[in-house]
CSV table of C-alpha atoms and ligand atoms in Angstrom, one decimal:
chain,number,residue,atom,x,y,z
A,1184,UNK,CA,8.5,146.4,157.3
A,1185,UNK,CA,7.6,149.5,155.4
A,1186,UNK,CA,7.7,148.4,151.8
A,1187,UNK,CA,6.6,145.5,149.7
A,1188,UNK,CA,8.1,144.7,146.3
A,1189,UNK,CA,5.9,142.8,143.9
A,1190,UNK,CA,7.6,140.6,141.3
A,1191,UNK,CA,6.2,140.3,137.8
A,1192,UNK,CA,4.3,137.2,136.9
A,1193,UNK,CA,6.6,134.5,135.7
A,1194,UNK,CA,9.7,136.2,137.2
A,1195,UNK,CA,9.7,134.6,140.7
A,1196,UNK,CA,11.7,131.4,139.8
A,1197,UNK,CA,15.2,132.7,140.6
A,1198,UNK,CA,13.9,134.1,143.9
A,1199,UNK,CA,12.3,130.7,144.8
A,1200,UNK,CA,15.7,129.2,143.9
A,1201,UNK,CA,17.3,131.6,146.4
A,1202,UNK,CA,19.4,133.7,144.0
A,1203,UNK,CA,20.1,136.7,146.2
A,1204,UNK,CA,19.6,139.5,143.5
A,1205,UNK,CA,16.5,141.1,142.2
A,1206,UNK,CA,17.0,143.3,139.1
A,1207,UNK,CA,14.8,146.2,138.4
A,1208,UNK,CA,13.3,144.4,135.3
A,1209,UNK,CA,11.7,141.7,137.5
A,1210,UNK,CA,9.8,144.2,139.7
A,1211,UNK,CA,6.2,144.9,138.9
A,1212,UNK,CA,5.5,147.6,141.6
A,1213,UNK,CA,6.5,148.8,145.0
A,1214,UNK,CA,4.0,149.3,147.7
A,1215,UNK,CA,4.6,151.7,150.6
A,1216,UNK,CA,7.6,154.0,150.4
A,1217,UNK,CA,10.7,152.2,151.6
A,1218,UNK,CA,13.7,154.4,152.2
A,1219,UNK,CA,16.8,153.4,150.3
A,1220,UNK,CA,18.6,150.7,152.3
A,1221,UNK,CA,15.5,149.7,154.2
A,1222,UNK,CA,14.3,146.1,154.5
A,1223,UNK,CA,11.5,145.2,152.1
A,1224,UNK,CA,9.2,142.2,151.8
A,1225,UNK,CA,9.1,140.5,148.4
A,1226,UNK,CA,5.9,139.0,147.1
A,1227,UNK,CA,4.9,137.3,143.9
A,1228,UNK,CA,2.2,138.6,141.6
A,1229,UNK,CA,-0.4,136.6,143.6
A,1230,UNK,CA,0.7,138.3,146.9
A,1231,UNK,CA,2.5,135.3,148.3
A,1232,UNK,CA,5.5,135.8,150.5
A,1233,UNK,CA,8.8,135.1,148.7
A,1234,UNK,CA,11.6,136.7,150.6
A,1235,UNK,CA,13.0,139.7,152.4
A,1236,UNK,CA,16.0,141.9,151.7
A,1237,UNK,CA,17.3,145.4,151.6
A,1238,UNK,CA,16.2,147.9,149.0
A,1239,UNK,CA,18.2,150.3,146.8
A,1240,UNK,CA,16.3,152.0,144.0
A,1241,UNK,CA,19.6,153.6,142.7
A,1242,UNK,CA,21.1,150.3,142.0
A,1243,UNK,CA,20.3,147.9,139.1
A,1244,UNK,CA,20.1,145.2,141.7
A,1245,UNK,CA,17.2,146.8,143.5
A,1246,UNK,CA,16.8,144.2,146.2
A,1247,UNK,CA,19.5,142.0,147.8
A,1248,UNK,CA,17.8,139.1,149.5
A,1249,UNK,CA,18.7,138.2,153.1
A,1250,UNK,CA,16.1,135.6,154.0
A,1251,UNK,CA,13.5,133.3,152.3
A,1252,UNK,CA,11.7,132.7,155.6
A,1253,UNK,CA,9.0,135.1,157.0
A,1254,UNK,CA,11.3,136.3,159.8
A,1255,UNK,CA,12.4,139.7,161.0
A,1256,UNK,CA,15.8,141.1,159.9
A,1257,UNK,CA,16.7,142.4,163.3
A,1258,UNK,CA,19.9,142.5,165.4
A,1259,UNK,CA,19.4,138.9,166.3
A,1260,UNK,CA,19.3,137.9,162.6
A,1261,UNK,CA,22.5,139.7,161.8
A,1262,UNK,CA,24.2,138.2,164.8
A,1263,UNK,CA,23.0,134.7,163.8
A,1264,UNK,CA,24.3,135.1,160.2
A,1265,UNK,CA,27.7,136.5,161.3
A,1266,UNK,CA,28.0,133.6,163.7
A,1267,UNK,CA,27.2,131.2,160.9
A,1268,UNK,CA,30.1,132.7,158.8
A,1269,UNK,CA,32.3,132.2,161.8
A,1270,UNK,CA,31.2,128.6,162.2
A,1271,UNK,CA,31.7,127.9,158.5
A,1272,UNK,CA,35.4,128.4,159.0
A,1273,UNK,CA,35.9,126.2,162.1
A,1274,UNK,CA,39.6,125.6,161.9
A,1275,UNK,CA,40.6,129.2,161.2
A,1276,UNK,CA,38.2,130.8,163.7
A,1277,UNK,CA,39.0,128.3,166.4
A,1278,UNK,CA,42.7,129.0,166.2
A,1279,UNK,CA,42.0,132.7,166.0
A,1280,UNK,CA,40.0,132.5,169.2
A,1281,UNK,CA,42.7,130.4,170.9
A,1282,UNK,CA,45.3,132.7,169.6
A,1283,UNK,CA,47.8,129.9,169.1
A,1284,UNK,CA,48.1,130.0,165.3
A,1285,UNK,CA,50.6,132.8,165.0
A,1286,UNK,CA,49.0,135.6,163.2
A,1287,UNK,CA,46.1,134.4,161.1
A,1288,UNK,CA,44.9,136.0,157.9
A,1289,UNK,CA,41.6,134.8,156.4
A,1290,UNK,CA,38.2,135.9,155.0
A,1291,UNK,CA,35.6,135.8,157.7
A,1292,UNK,CA,32.6,137.0,155.6
A,1293,UNK,CA,32.4,136.4,151.9
A,1294,UNK,CA,29.4,138.6,151.0
A,1295,UNK,CA,26.6,136.8,149.0
A,1296,UNK,CA,28.5,133.5,149.5
A,1297,UNK,CA,27.9,133.7,153.2
A,1298,UNK,CA,24.3,134.9,152.7
A,1299,UNK,CA,25.3,138.4,153.7
A,1300,UNK,CA,25.1,140.3,150.4
A,1301,UNK,CA,27.5,143.3,150.1
A,1302,UNK,CA,29.6,142.5,153.2
A,1303,UNK,CA,33.3,141.5,153.2
A,1304,UNK,CA,35.1,141.0,156.4
A,1305,UNK,CA,38.8,140.0,156.4
A,1306,UNK,CA,40.9,139.1,159.4
A,1307,UNK,CA,44.6,140.2,159.7
A,1308,UNK,CA,46.1,139.1,163.0
A,1309,UNK,CA,43.9,140.9,165.6
A,1310,UNK,CA,42.4,143.4,163.2
A,1311,UNK,CA,39.3,143.1,161.1
A,1312,UNK,CA,38.9,144.9,157.8
A,1313,UNK,CA,35.3,145.6,156.7
A,1314,UNK,CA,34.3,146.4,153.2
A,1315,UNK,CA,30.7,147.6,152.5
A,1316,UNK,CA,29.8,147.1,148.9
A,1317,UNK,CA,26.2,148.2,149.1
A,1318,UNK,CA,24.0,150.9,150.6
A,1319,UNK,CA,22.2,148.3,152.7
A,1320,UNK,CA,25.5,147.3,154.3
A,1321,UNK,CA,26.9,150.8,154.5
A,1322,UNK,CA,23.9,151.9,156.6
A,1323,UNK,CA,24.3,149.1,159.0
A,1324,UNK,CA,28.0,149.6,159.7
A,1325,UNK,CA,27.4,150.6,163.4
A,1326,UNK,CA,25.4,147.4,164.1
A,1327,UNK,CA,27.9,145.2,162.2
A,1328,UNK,CA,30.8,146.7,164.0
A,1329,UNK,CA,29.2,146.1,167.4
A,1330,UNK,CA,28.4,142.5,166.5
A,1331,UNK,CA,31.8,141.8,165.0
A,1332,UNK,CA,33.5,143.2,168.1
A,1333,UNK,CA,31.3,141.0,170.2
A,1334,UNK,CA,32.0,137.8,168.2
A,1335,UNK,CA,35.7,138.3,167.4
A,1336,UNK,CA,37.1,140.4,170.2
A,1337,UNK,CA,39.5,142.1,167.8
A,1338,UNK,CA,42.0,144.8,168.6
A,1339,UNK,CA,40.3,147.0,166.0
A,1340,UNK,CA,38.0,147.2,163.0
A,1341,UNK,CA,39.1,149.2,159.9
A,1342,UNK,CA,37.0,150.1,157.0
A,1343,UNK,CA,38.3,149.7,153.4
A,1344,UNK,CA,35.2,150.7,151.4
A,1345,UNK,CA,37.1,152.3,148.5
A,1346,UNK,CA,36.0,149.9,145.7
A,1347,UNK,CA,34.5,151.2,142.5
A,1348,UNK,CA,31.3,149.1,142.6
A,1349,UNK,CA,30.0,151.3,145.4
A,1350,UNK,CA,29.4,154.0,142.7
A,1351,UNK,CA,26.6,151.8,141.3
A,1352,UNK,CA,24.9,152.0,144.7
A,1353,UNK,CA,25.2,155.7,144.9
A,1354,UNK,CA,28.0,155.6,147.4
A,1355,UNK,CA,31.4,157.2,147.5
A,1356,UNK,CA,34.6,155.8,149.0
A,1357,UNK,CA,35.0,155.5,152.7
A,1358,UNK,CA,38.0,154.3,154.7
A,1359,UNK,CA,39.3,154.6,158.2
A,1360,UNK,CA,39.2,153.1,161.7
A,1361,UNK,CA,35.6,152.2,162.7
A,1362,UNK,CA,36.4,150.8,166.2
A,1363,UNK,CA,39.1,150.0,168.6
A,1364,UNK,CA,42.8,150.4,168.6
A,1365,UNK,CA,44.4,152.1,165.5
A,1366,UNK,CA,46.0,149.4,163.3
A,1367,UNK,CA,49.7,149.7,162.7
A,1368,UNK,CA,50.9,150.8,159.2
A,1369,UNK,CA,51.8,147.2,158.5
A,1370,UNK,CA,50.2,144.2,160.1
A,1371,UNK,CA,52.4,141.1,160.2
A,1372,UNK,CA,50.5,137.9,159.4
A,1373,UNK,CA,51.5,134.4,159.0
A,1374,UNK,CA,50.1,132.4,156.0
A,1375,UNK,CA,49.5,128.7,156.2
A,1376,UNK,CA,49.6,128.6,160.0
A,1377,UNK,CA,53.1,129.8,160.5
A,1378,UNK,CA,55.1,130.3,157.4
A,1379,UNK,CA,55.7,132.6,155.6
A,1380,UNK,CA,55.2,135.8,157.5
A,1381,UNK,CA,53.9,138.7,155.4
A,1382,UNK,CA,53.4,142.4,155.9
A,1383,UNK,CA,50.0,143.7,155.1
A,1384,UNK,CA,49.1,147.3,154.5
A,1385,UNK,CA,45.4,147.4,155.1
A,1386,UNK,CA,45.2,151.1,154.2
A,1387,UNK,CA,47.0,151.3,150.9
A,1388,UNK,CA,47.3,147.6,149.9
A,1389,UNK,CA,45.2,146.1,147.1
A,1390,UNK,CA,41.7,144.8,148.0
A,1391,UNK,CA,41.7,144.8,151.9
A,1392,UNK,CA,45.5,144.4,151.9
A,1393,UNK,CA,46.2,140.9,150.7
A,1394,UNK,CA,44.9,138.5,148.0
A,1395,UNK,CA,43.6,136.1,150.6
A,1396,UNK,CA,41.8,134.0,148.0
A,1397,UNK,CA,45.2,132.7,146.7
A,1398,UNK,CA,46.5,131.5,150.1
A,1399,UNK,CA,46.1,127.7,149.4
A,1400,UNK,CA,47.6,128.1,145.9
A,1401,UNK,CA,50.6,129.9,147.3
A,1402,UNK,CA,51.1,127.1,149.7
A,1403,UNK,CA,50.8,124.6,146.8
A,1404,UNK,CA,53.9,126.1,145.3
A,1405,UNK,CA,55.8,125.3,148.5
A,1406,UNK,CA,54.5,121.8,148.4
A,1407,UNK,CA,55.6,121.3,144.8
A,1408,UNK,CA,59.0,122.4,145.6
A,1409,UNK,CA,59.4,120.6,149.0
A,1410,UNK,CA,58.7,117.3,147.2
A,1411,UNK,CA,61.0,118.0,144.2
A,1412,UNK,CA,63.7,115.5,143.8
A,1413,UNK,CA,65.9,117.1,141.1
A,1414,UNK,CA,68.2,120.1,141.2
A,1415,UNK,CA,67.7,123.7,142.2
A,1416,UNK,CA,64.5,125.3,140.9
A,1417,UNK,CA,63.9,128.8,139.5
A,1418,UNK,CA,60.4,130.3,139.9
A,1419,UNK,CA,59.1,133.1,137.8
A,1420,UNK,CA,56.3,134.8,139.8
A,1421,UNK,CA,54.4,137.0,137.4
A,1422,UNK,CA,52.0,139.5,138.8
A,1423,UNK,CA,53.7,138.9,142.1
A,1424,UNK,CA,52.1,141.7,144.2
A,1425,UNK,CA,53.9,141.4,147.6
A,1426,UNK,CA,55.7,138.2,146.6
A,1427,UNK,CA,53.6,135.5,148.3
A,1428,UNK,CA,54.1,132.7,145.8
A,1429,UNK,CA,57.8,133.4,145.8
A,1430,UNK,CA,58.1,133.3,149.6
A,1431,UNK,CA,56.6,129.8,149.7
A,1432,UNK,CA,59.1,128.8,147.0
A,1433,UNK,CA,62.1,130.2,148.8
A,1434,UNK,CA,61.1,128.6,152.1
A,1435,UNK,CA,60.7,125.2,150.5
A,1436,UNK,CA,63.9,124.8,148.6
A,1437,UNK,CA,63.4,127.1,145.7
A,1438,UNK,CA,66.7,128.5,144.7
A,1439,UNK,CA,65.9,131.6,142.7
A,1440,UNK,CA,62.7,133.6,142.4
A,1441,UNK,CA,62.0,136.4,140.0
A,1442,UNK,CA,59.0,138.6,141.1
A,1443,UNK,CA,57.5,140.7,138.4
A,1444,UNK,CA,54.8,143.4,139.0
A,1445,UNK,CA,53.9,146.8,137.7
A,1446,UNK,CA,53.6,148.2,141.3
A,1447,UNK,CA,56.7,149.6,142.9
A,1448,UNK,CA,55.0,149.6,146.4
A,1449,UNK,CA,54.1,146.0,146.0
A,1450,UNK,CA,57.6,145.0,145.1
A,1451,UNK,CA,59.1,147.0,148.0
A,1452,UNK,CA,56.8,145.1,150.4
A,1453,UNK,CA,57.9,141.9,148.6
A,1454,UNK,CA,61.5,142.6,149.4
A,1455,UNK,CA,60.7,143.4,153.0
A,1456,UNK,CA,58.7,140.2,153.2
A,1457,UNK,CA,61.8,138.2,152.1
A,1458,UNK,CA,63.9,139.9,154.9
A,1459,UNK,CA,61.1,139.3,157.4
A,1460,UNK,CA,61.4,135.6,156.7
A,1461,UNK,CA,65.2,135.5,157.0
A,1462,UNK,CA,65.6,135.0,153.2
A,1463,UNK,CA,68.7,136.9,152.8
A,1464,UNK,CA,70.6,134.5,150.7
A,1465,UNK,CA,72.5,132.6,153.4
A,1466,UNK,CA,71.2,129.3,152.1
A,1467,UNK,CA,71.9,130.0,148.5
A,1468,UNK,CA,68.4,131.4,147.9
A,1469,UNK,CA,68.0,134.6,145.9
A,1470,UNK,CA,65.3,136.8,144.6
A,1471,UNK,CA,64.8,139.6,142.1
A,1472,UNK,CA,62.1,142.2,142.1
A,1473,UNK,CA,61.4,143.6,138.7
A,1474,UNK,CA,59.0,146.4,138.0
A,1475,UNK,CA,57.8,145.8,134.5
A,1476,UNK,CA,54.7,145.3,132.3
A,1477,UNK,CA,54.2,141.5,132.5
A,1478,UNK,CA,53.1,141.3,128.9
A,1479,UNK,CA,56.4,142.8,127.7
A,1480,UNK,CA,58.5,141.0,130.2
A,1481,UNK,CA,57.1,137.5,129.3
A,1482,UNK,CA,57.5,138.2,125.6
A,1483,UNK,CA,61.2,139.2,126.2
A,1484,UNK,CA,61.9,136.1,128.3
A,1485,UNK,CA,60.4,133.9,125.7
A,1486,UNK,CA,62.5,135.4,122.9
A,1487,UNK,CA,65.6,135.2,125.1
A,1488,UNK,CA,64.9,131.5,125.7
A,1489,UNK,CA,64.8,131.8,129.5
A,1490,UNK,CA,63.6,128.6,131.3
A,1491,UNK,CA,62.1,128.2,134.8
A,1492,UNK,CA,61.0,125.1,136.7
A,1493,UNK,CA,57.8,126.9,137.9
A,1494,UNK,CA,55.9,129.8,136.5
A,1495,UNK,CA,53.0,131.5,138.2
A,1496,UNK,CA,50.7,133.7,136.2
A,1497,UNK,CA,48.2,135.5,138.5
A,1498,UNK,CA,47.0,138.5,136.6
A,1499,UNK,CA,44.5,141.1,137.7
A,1500,UNK,CA,40.9,140.9,136.4
A,1501,UNK,CA,41.0,141.4,132.7
A,1502,UNK,CA,37.2,141.3,132.1
A,1503,UNK,CA,34.7,143.0,134.4
A,1504,UNK,CA,31.8,142.4,132.1
A,1505,UNK,CA,30.7,140.1,129.3
A,1506,UNK,CA,31.6,142.8,126.8
A,1507,UNK,CA,35.2,142.6,127.8
A,1508,UNK,CA,35.6,138.9,127.5
A,1509,UNK,CA,37.0,138.8,124.0
A,1510,UNK,CA,39.7,141.3,124.8
A,1511,UNK,CA,40.4,139.5,128.1
A,1512,UNK,CA,40.8,136.2,126.2
A,1513,UNK,CA,43.4,137.8,123.9
A,1514,UNK,CA,45.3,139.0,127.0
A,1515,UNK,CA,45.1,135.6,128.8
A,1516,UNK,CA,46.2,133.8,125.6
A,1517,UNK,CA,49.2,136.1,125.1
A,1518,UNK,CA,50.7,135.7,128.6
A,1519,UNK,CA,50.0,132.0,128.7
A,1520,UNK,CA,51.6,131.5,125.3
A,1521,UNK,CA,54.8,133.2,126.4
A,1522,UNK,CA,54.9,131.6,129.8
A,1523,UNK,CA,54.4,128.1,128.3
A,1524,UNK,CA,57.4,128.6,126.2
A,1525,UNK,CA,59.5,129.5,129.3
A,1526,UNK,CA,58.6,126.4,131.4
A,1527,UNK,CA,61.5,123.9,131.5
A,1528,UNK,CA,60.4,120.5,130.3
A,1529,UNK,CA,58.8,118.6,133.2
A,1530,UNK,CA,58.1,121.9,135.1
A,1531,UNK,CA,54.9,123.5,136.2
A,1532,UNK,CA,52.7,126.4,135.1
A,1533,UNK,CA,50.2,127.7,137.6
A,1534,UNK,CA,47.9,129.9,135.6
A,1535,UNK,CA,44.9,131.8,136.9
A,1536,UNK,CA,42.0,134.0,136.0
A,1537,UNK,CA,40.0,136.0,138.5
A,1538,UNK,CA,37.6,137.4,135.9
A,1539,UNK,CA,34.1,136.3,136.9
A,1540,UNK,CA,33.0,136.9,133.3
A,1541,UNK,CA,35.5,134.3,132.0
A,1542,UNK,CA,34.1,130.8,132.9
A,1543,UNK,CA,36.3,127.9,134.0
A,1544,UNK,CA,35.6,126.2,130.7
A,1545,UNK,CA,36.4,129.2,128.6
A,1546,UNK,CA,39.6,129.8,130.6
A,1547,UNK,CA,40.7,126.2,129.9
A,1548,UNK,CA,40.0,126.7,126.2
A,1549,UNK,CA,42.1,129.9,126.1
A,1550,UNK,CA,45.0,128.1,127.7
A,1551,UNK,CA,44.5,125.3,125.3
A,1552,UNK,CA,44.7,127.8,122.4
A,1553,UNK,CA,48.0,129.2,123.9
A,1554,UNK,CA,49.4,125.6,124.2
A,1555,UNK,CA,48.6,124.8,120.6
A,1556,UNK,CA,50.6,127.9,119.5
A,1557,UNK,CA,53.5,127.2,121.9
A,1558,UNK,CA,54.6,123.9,120.5
A,1559,UNK,CA,54.6,122.4,124.0
A,1560,UNK,CA,52.7,119.6,125.6
A,1561,UNK,CA,50.9,119.9,128.9
A,1562,UNK,CA,48.8,117.9,131.4
A,1563,UNK,CA,46.3,119.3,133.9
A,1564,UNK,CA,47.5,118.1,137.2
A,1565,UNK,CA,44.9,120.0,139.3
A,1566,UNK,CA,42.1,122.4,138.8
A,1567,UNK,CA,42.6,125.3,141.2
A,1568,UNK,CA,40.3,127.8,142.8
A,1569,UNK,CA,39.9,130.1,145.8
A,1570,UNK,CA,40.9,129.0,149.3
A,1571,UNK,CA,38.3,127.4,151.6
A,1572,UNK,CA,37.6,130.6,153.4
A,1573,UNK,CA,36.1,131.8,150.1
A,1574,UNK,CA,33.2,129.4,149.8
A,1575,UNK,CA,30.7,129.9,146.9
A,1576,UNK,CA,27.0,129.7,147.6
A,1577,UNK,CA,25.5,127.1,145.3
A,1578,UNK,CA,22.7,129.4,144.6
A,1579,UNK,CA,25.1,132.1,143.5
A,1580,UNK,CA,27.3,131.0,140.6
A,1581,UNK,CA,28.6,134.6,140.2
A,1582,UNK,CA,30.5,134.0,143.4
A,1583,UNK,CA,33.0,131.7,141.7
A,1584,UNK,CA,35.4,134.0,140.1
A,1585,UNK,CA,38.9,132.6,140.7
A,1586,UNK,CA,39.9,129.6,138.6
A,1587,UNK,CA,43.2,128.2,137.8
A,1588,UNK,CA,45.1,125.2,136.3
A,1589,UNK,CA,48.2,123.5,137.6
A,1590,UNK,CA,49.8,122.3,134.4
A,1591,UNK,CA,52.8,120.0,133.9
A,1592,UNK,CA,54.5,121.2,130.8
A,1593,UNK,CA,56.8,119.1,128.5
B,1202,LIG,N1,50.0,136.8,142.9
B,1202,LIG,C1,49.7,137.9,143.9
B,1202,LIG,C2,48.4,138.6,143.5
B,1202,LIG,C3,48.4,139.3,142.1
B,1202,LIG,S1,47.2,140.5,141.9
B,1202,LIG,C4,49.6,137.3,145.3
B,1202,LIG,O1,49.7,136.1,145.5
B,1202,LIG,O2,49.5,138.1,146.2
B,1202,LIG,C5,47.7,141.2,140.4
B,1202,LIG,C6,48.9,142.0,140.4
B,1202,LIG,O3,49.2,142.4,139.1
B,1202,LIG,C7,48.9,143.3,141.2
B,1202,LIG,O4,49.9,143.3,142.1
B,1202,LIG,C8,49.1,144.4,140.1
B,1202,LIG,O5,50.0,145.4,140.6
B,1202,LIG,C9,49.8,143.6,139.0
B,1202,LIG,N2,49.7,144.1,137.7
B,1202,LIG,C10,48.6,144.6,137.1
B,1202,LIG,N3,48.8,144.9,135.8
B,1202,LIG,C11,50.1,144.5,135.5
B,1202,LIG,C12,50.9,144.5,134.4
B,1202,LIG,N4,50.5,144.9,133.2
B,1202,LIG,N5,52.2,144.0,134.5
B,1202,LIG,C13,52.7,143.6,135.7
B,1202,LIG,N6,51.9,143.6,136.8
B,1202,LIG,C14,50.7,144.0,136.7
């Protein structure tokens, strides 16, 4: 334990409440000369032990806390915490270990929310994808890889640390195989324990390859359609990425799916995904893949009077800081307004925001504003959020970024 970080008087409360971040402004002084990334002990102004975490003077978040007990952060500690993340997803990890659930895809480690700040680990079939968001994690990759291999027995571990926030930690992008057998260019996974199958490009795909946080909401679209009693349904899947929501629709009685995305590569994969699931039109199902700007597309559909039984709006993050919230709100209002106009009376709108800076309350107010201008009526059927492999630590409200509404629109 080479360094001790002393917290300013009156600034210890969030640490005592186990928030995992210490900003530079809360630090009184640092004793010893900890190297960047090293474990430091955190004490209050009266020299009482508070916590222990890893240090990075280059970052605004100078310490990320790992424990509030006076214990060593050694190999056994990391093993214990990875094991805890494993145990927190009992159904998914048990079937992964048995190997009887087809080709699973789930998040194994959700960073701060699994009490492992800066570390993301996603599972795609028998490969793990590791994302190191901070220097403290980046430095410990060899240890983490060893422990993950020991716990998960994967075929291989691939690194996808090419995310912008690493810049704030003084890190550059880093990607490639870390361990084991080279992953194929596309890994086939099966969502919702069997269907649909999807191709995941862990090298070039968004995030670590797939938007795993939406898996339960994608399945919900399937449920909505499988229990529908009236007529063939059309689904407009806006910001479709590789078409996940649409696949669930087509496999559950949806007749026609329109996927809209700005990414050509994502739409290509979406088409391949449909073929992979045998959705080639034999049962009357059909799909379109439209490369377009969703803002323009939705506006055009609304003016053309197009109607869909279900519309999904799953845009990328519009606000990455509090300063961008106002502009983001205008964006959300615009797409929701035009989408609401295009839902057939009695149909559904599933609308999402993954901007952490836009709270659930604010998002609902924005959608309310869009509704008021749309001339429609709507009911909240369900509040939606990230899937259960993306738990949120109660001490870390920042961890809750994905929010959504299932609306019935009249
Ligand atoms: N619904 C998807 C995830 C969507 S992520 C799923 O279930 O997997 C957001 C998507 O929006 C990305 O695929 C990105 O390519 C696309 N996108 C970003 N800006 C866009 C725009 N202006 N118009 C259309 N698509 C856009």
